[in-house]
PDB file of C-alpha atoms in Angstrom:
ATOM      1  CA  MET T   1     166.367  59.636 162.540  1.00 60.00           C
ATOM      2  CA  LYS T   2     164.051  61.534 160.233  1.00 78.00           C
ATOM      3  CA  ALA T   3     165.397  63.410 157.187  1.00 85.00           C
ATOM      4  CA  ILE T   4     164.578  66.862 158.587  1.00 88.00           C
ATOM      5  CA  THR T   5     166.260  65.968 161.878  1.00 86.00           C
ATOM      6  CA  LYS T   6     169.424  65.029 159.967  1.00 91.00           C
ATOM      7  CA  LYS T   7     169.290  68.386 158.191  1.00 94.00           C
ATOM      8  CA  ARG T   8     168.807  70.152 161.522  1.00 92.00           C
ATOM      9  CA  THR T   9     171.837  68.349 162.943  1.00 92.00           C
ATOM     10  CA  LYS T  10     173.983  69.313 159.953  1.00 96.00           C
ATOM     11  CA  ALA T  11     172.747  72.912 160.192  1.00 96.00           C
ATOM     12  CA  PHE T  12     173.671  73.014 163.877  1.00 94.00           C
ATOM     13  CA  LEU T  13     177.168  71.713 163.095  1.00 97.00           C
ATOM     14  CA  ILE T  14     177.603  74.396 160.421  1.00 98.00           C
ATOM     15  CA  ASP T  15     176.487  77.066 162.895  1.00 97.00           C
ATOM     16  CA  LEU T  16     178.858  75.633 165.487  1.00 96.00           C
ATOM     17  CA  ALA T  17     181.772  75.880 163.037  1.00 97.00           C
ATOM     18  CA  VAL T  18     180.929  79.511 162.225  1.00 97.00           C
ATOM     19  CA  SER T  19     180.580  80.307 165.915  1.00 97.00           C
ATOM     20  CA  THR T  20     183.922  78.673 166.682  1.00 95.00           C
ATOM     21  CA  ALA T  21     185.657  80.777 164.043  1.00 96.00           C
ATOM     22  CA  VAL T  22     184.118  83.983 165.395  1.00 96.00           C
ATOM     23  CA  THR T  23     184.954  82.931 168.963  1.00 95.00           C
ATOM     24  CA  ALA T  24     188.617  82.533 167.998  1.00 94.00           C
ATOM     25  CA  GLY T  25     188.688  86.126 166.782  1.00 94.00           C
ATOM     26  CA  VAL T  26     186.869  87.443 169.831  1.00 93.00           C
ATOM     27  CA  GLU T  27     189.167  85.533 172.178  1.00 91.00           C
ATOM     28  CA  TYR T  28     192.214  86.960 170.442  1.00 91.00           C
ATOM     29  CA  VAL T  29     190.991  90.463 171.294  1.00 91.00           C
ATOM     30  CA  LEU T  30     189.756  89.554 174.794  1.00 90.00           C
ATOM     31  CA  ARG T  31     192.906  87.709 175.900  1.00 88.00           C
ATOM     32  CA  LYS T  32     194.683  91.040 176.297  1.00 87.00           C
ATOM     33  CA  LYS T  33     191.930  92.433 178.532  1.00 90.00           C
ATOM     34  CA  VAL T  34     190.567  89.395 180.412  1.00 89.00           C
ATOM     35  CA  LYS T  35     193.044  87.068 182.113  1.00 89.00           C
ATOM     36  CA  ASN T  36     190.523  84.601 183.585  1.00 89.00           C
ATOM     37  CA  GLU T  37     190.658  81.300 181.648  1.00 87.00           C
ATOM     38  CA  ALA T  38     187.133  80.321 182.728  1.00 86.00           C
ATOM     39  CA  VAL T  39     185.768  83.278 180.793  1.00 86.00           C
ATOM     40  CA  HIS T  40     187.565  82.137 177.636  1.00 85.00           C
ATOM     41  CA  ALA T  41     186.574  78.492 178.051  1.00 88.00           C
ATOM     42  CA  LEU T  42     182.941  78.836 179.144  1.00 89.00           C
ATOM     43  CA  VAL T  43     181.478  82.299 178.766  1.00 91.00           C
ATOM     44  CA  THR T  44     182.890  83.583 175.478  1.00 92.00           C
ATOM     45  CA  PRO T  45     181.859  80.602 173.278  1.00 94.00           C
ATOM     46  CA  MET T  46     178.309  80.579 174.662  1.00 94.00           C
ATOM     47  CA  VAL T  47     177.847  84.340 174.366  1.00 95.00           C
ATOM     48  CA  VAL T  48     179.188  84.366 170.798  1.00 96.00           C
ATOM     49  CA  MET T  49     177.025  81.427 169.700  1.00 96.00           C
ATOM     50  CA  TRP T  50     173.855  82.802 171.276  1.00 96.00           C
ATOM     51  CA  SER T  51     174.526  86.303 169.903  1.00 97.00           C
ATOM     52  CA  LEU T  52     175.086  85.037 166.358  1.00 97.00           C
ATOM     53  CA  GLU T  53     172.051  82.766 166.485  1.00 96.00           C
ATOM     54  CA  TYR T  54     169.809  85.446 167.964  1.00 97.00           C
ATOM     55  CA  ALA T  55     170.853  88.070 165.417  1.00 97.00           C
ATOM     56  CA  GLN T  56     170.376  85.725 162.471  1.00 96.00           C
ATOM     57  CA  LEU T  57     167.031  84.335 163.621  1.00 95.00           C
ATOM     58  CA  ARG T  58     165.717  87.784 164.480  1.00 94.00           C
ATOM     59  CA  GLN T  59     166.800  89.133 161.098  1.00 93.00           C
ATOM     60  CA  ASN T  60     165.373  86.489 158.766  1.00 90.00           C
ATOM     61  CA  GLY T  61     164.391  83.313 160.656  1.00 90.00           C
ATOM     62  CA  GLN T  62     167.426  81.393 159.436  1.00 94.00           C
ATOM     63  CA  THR T  63     170.957  80.865 160.621  1.00 96.00           C
ATOM     64  CA  ILE T  64     173.786  80.238 158.171  1.00 97.00           C
ATOM     65  CA  GLY T  65     173.425  76.502 158.734  1.00 97.00           C
ATOM     66  CA  TYR T  66     169.657  76.573 158.270  1.00 96.00           C
ATOM     67  CA  LYS T  67     170.029  78.529 155.045  1.00 97.00           C
ATOM     68  CA  LYS T  68     172.637  76.082 153.722  1.00 97.00           C
ATOM     69  CA  MET T  69     170.416  73.077 154.586  1.00 96.00           C
ATOM     70  CA  GLY T  70     167.210  74.661 153.218  1.00 96.00           C
ATOM     71  CA  LEU T  71     165.451  75.102 156.563  1.00 95.00           C
ATOM     72  CA  ALA T  72     163.661  77.998 158.217  1.00 93.00           C
ATOM     73  CA  LEU T  73     162.445  78.580 161.771  1.00 93.00           C
ATOM     74  CA  GLU T  74     158.890  79.884 161.922  1.00 92.00           C
ATOM     75  CA  ASN T  75     156.340  80.808 164.525  1.00 91.00           C
ATOM     76  CA  GLU T  76     153.545  78.219 164.832  1.00 88.00           C
ATOM     77  CA  ASP T  77     150.980  80.777 163.690  1.00 88.00           C
ATOM     78  CA  GLY T  78     153.144  82.082 160.839  1.00 82.00           C
ATOM     79  CA  SER T  79     154.002  85.461 162.358  1.00 82.00           C
ATOM     80  CA  LYS T  80     157.509  86.841 162.875  1.00 85.00           C
ATOM     81  CA  LEU T  81     159.569  85.300 165.686  1.00 92.00           C
ATOM     82  CA  SER T  82     159.594  87.307 168.888  1.00 93.00           C
ATOM     83  CA  THR T  83     162.638  87.995 171.043  1.00 95.00           C
ATOM     84  CA  ASP T  84     161.154  85.925 173.871  1.00 95.00           C
ATOM     85  CA  GLN T  85     160.592  82.942 171.591  1.00 94.00           C
ATOM     86  CA  ILE T  86     164.155  82.959 170.317  1.00 95.00           C
ATOM     87  CA  LEU T  87     165.663  83.307 173.789  1.00 96.00           C
ATOM     88  CA  LYS T  88     163.369  80.666 175.314  1.00 95.00           C
ATOM     89  CA  ARG T  89     164.206  78.267 172.487  1.00 94.00           C
ATOM     90  CA  MET T  90     167.980  78.710 172.858  1.00 95.00           C
ATOM     91  CA  ALA T  91     167.925  78.444 176.653  1.00 94.00           C
ATOM     92  CA  TYR T  92     165.698  75.361 176.663  1.00 94.00           C
ATOM     93  CA  ARG T  93     167.725  73.680 173.915  1.00 92.00           C
ATOM     94  CA  ASP T  94     171.006  74.193 175.747  1.00 90.00           C
ATOM     95  CA  THR T  95     169.715  73.057 179.149  1.00 91.00           C
ATOM     96  CA  VAL T  96     166.540  70.993 179.638  1.00 91.00           C
ATOM     97  CA  SER T  97     166.233  69.540 176.125  1.00 87.00           C
ATOM     98  CA  THR T  98     169.212  67.240 176.717  1.00 83.00           C
ATOM     99  CA  PHE T  99     167.418  65.641 179.656  1.00 86.00           C
ATOM    100  CA  ASP T 100     164.238  65.277 177.559  1.00 83.00           C
ATOM    101  CA  TYR T 101     166.242  63.309 175.006  1.00 79.00           C
ATOM    102  CA  LEU T 102     167.871  61.058 177.586  1.00 82.00           C
ATOM    103  CA  LYS T 103     164.543  60.447 179.330  1.00 85.00           C
ATOM    104  CA  ASN T 104     162.495  59.464 176.271  1.00 79.00           C
ATOM    105  CA  ARG T 105     164.404  59.143 173.002  1.00 74.00           C
ATOM    106  CA  LYS T 106     161.533  57.681 170.960  1.00 74.00           C
ATOM    107  CA  ALA T 107     159.164  60.568 171.717  1.00 73.00           C
ATOM    108  CA  PHE T 108     161.816  63.238 171.152  1.00 74.00           C
ATOM    109  CA  GLU T 109     160.850  64.026 167.569  1.00 69.00           C
ATOM    110  CA  LYS T 110     157.343  65.180 166.722  1.00 69.00           C
ATOM    111  CA  GLN T 111     155.818  65.787 163.300  1.00 71.00           C
ATOM    112  CA  HIS T 112     158.654  64.170 161.341  1.00 75.00           C
ATOM    113  CA  GLY T 113     161.356  66.161 163.108  1.00 75.00           C
ATOM    114  CA  GLU T 114     159.825  69.589 162.556  1.00 79.00           C
ATOM    115  CA  ILE T 115     159.208  70.007 166.288  1.00 84.00           C
ATOM    116  CA  LEU T 116     161.742  69.104 168.967  1.00 86.00           C
ATOM    117  CA  PRO T 117     161.142  69.808 172.683  1.00 88.00           C
ATOM    118  CA  HIS T 118     162.749  73.261 172.518  1.00 90.00           C
ATOM    119  CA  ASP T 119     160.507  74.126 169.563  1.00 90.00           C
ATOM    120  CA  ARG T 120     157.424  72.957 171.429  1.00 89.00           C
ATOM    121  CA  PHE T 121     158.481  75.029 174.464  1.00 92.00           C
ATOM    122  CA  ALA T 122     158.919  78.195 172.380  1.00 93.00           C
ATOM    123  CA  ASP T 123     155.977  77.579 169.988  1.00 93.00           C
ATOM    124  CA  THR T 124     158.194  77.388 166.906  1.00 92.00           C
ATOM    125  CA  VAL T 125     158.402  75.005 163.949  1.00 90.00           C
ATOM    126  CA  VAL T 126     161.272  74.203 161.577  1.00 90.00           C
ATOM    127  CA  LYS T 127     160.145  73.915 157.956  1.00 89.00           C
ATOM    128  CA  GLU T 128     161.936  72.789 154.836  1.00 91.00           C
ATOM    129  CA  LEU T 129     162.059  75.360 152.062  1.00 89.00           C
TER     130      LEU T 129
END
């Protein structure tokens, strides 16, 4: 595994920890209003994680984990990330990208880990700062 890919993995784990903490607070409030366990187990964690990631990437191109690991998500042409790019990247990463990895592990990383399949799909690049 390349060094930048290791940093990306650590950044994702940091973001997951932050998201889990926020999800616990949201669930505490929602448990009184929503009685369906499937909502608490499946929907709430995904919505919280995507909302936090979207807001952070839209604001400054970094999540908390990316900032801590010295990474930034950029558009391939250097312009500001669009809403469509962020949403496409998150959706692809959480669905199809897993199958890409299982299908061809050796070709998963491109350009020393700066571009993974979900980055290629959304025309984004992760750079070290």
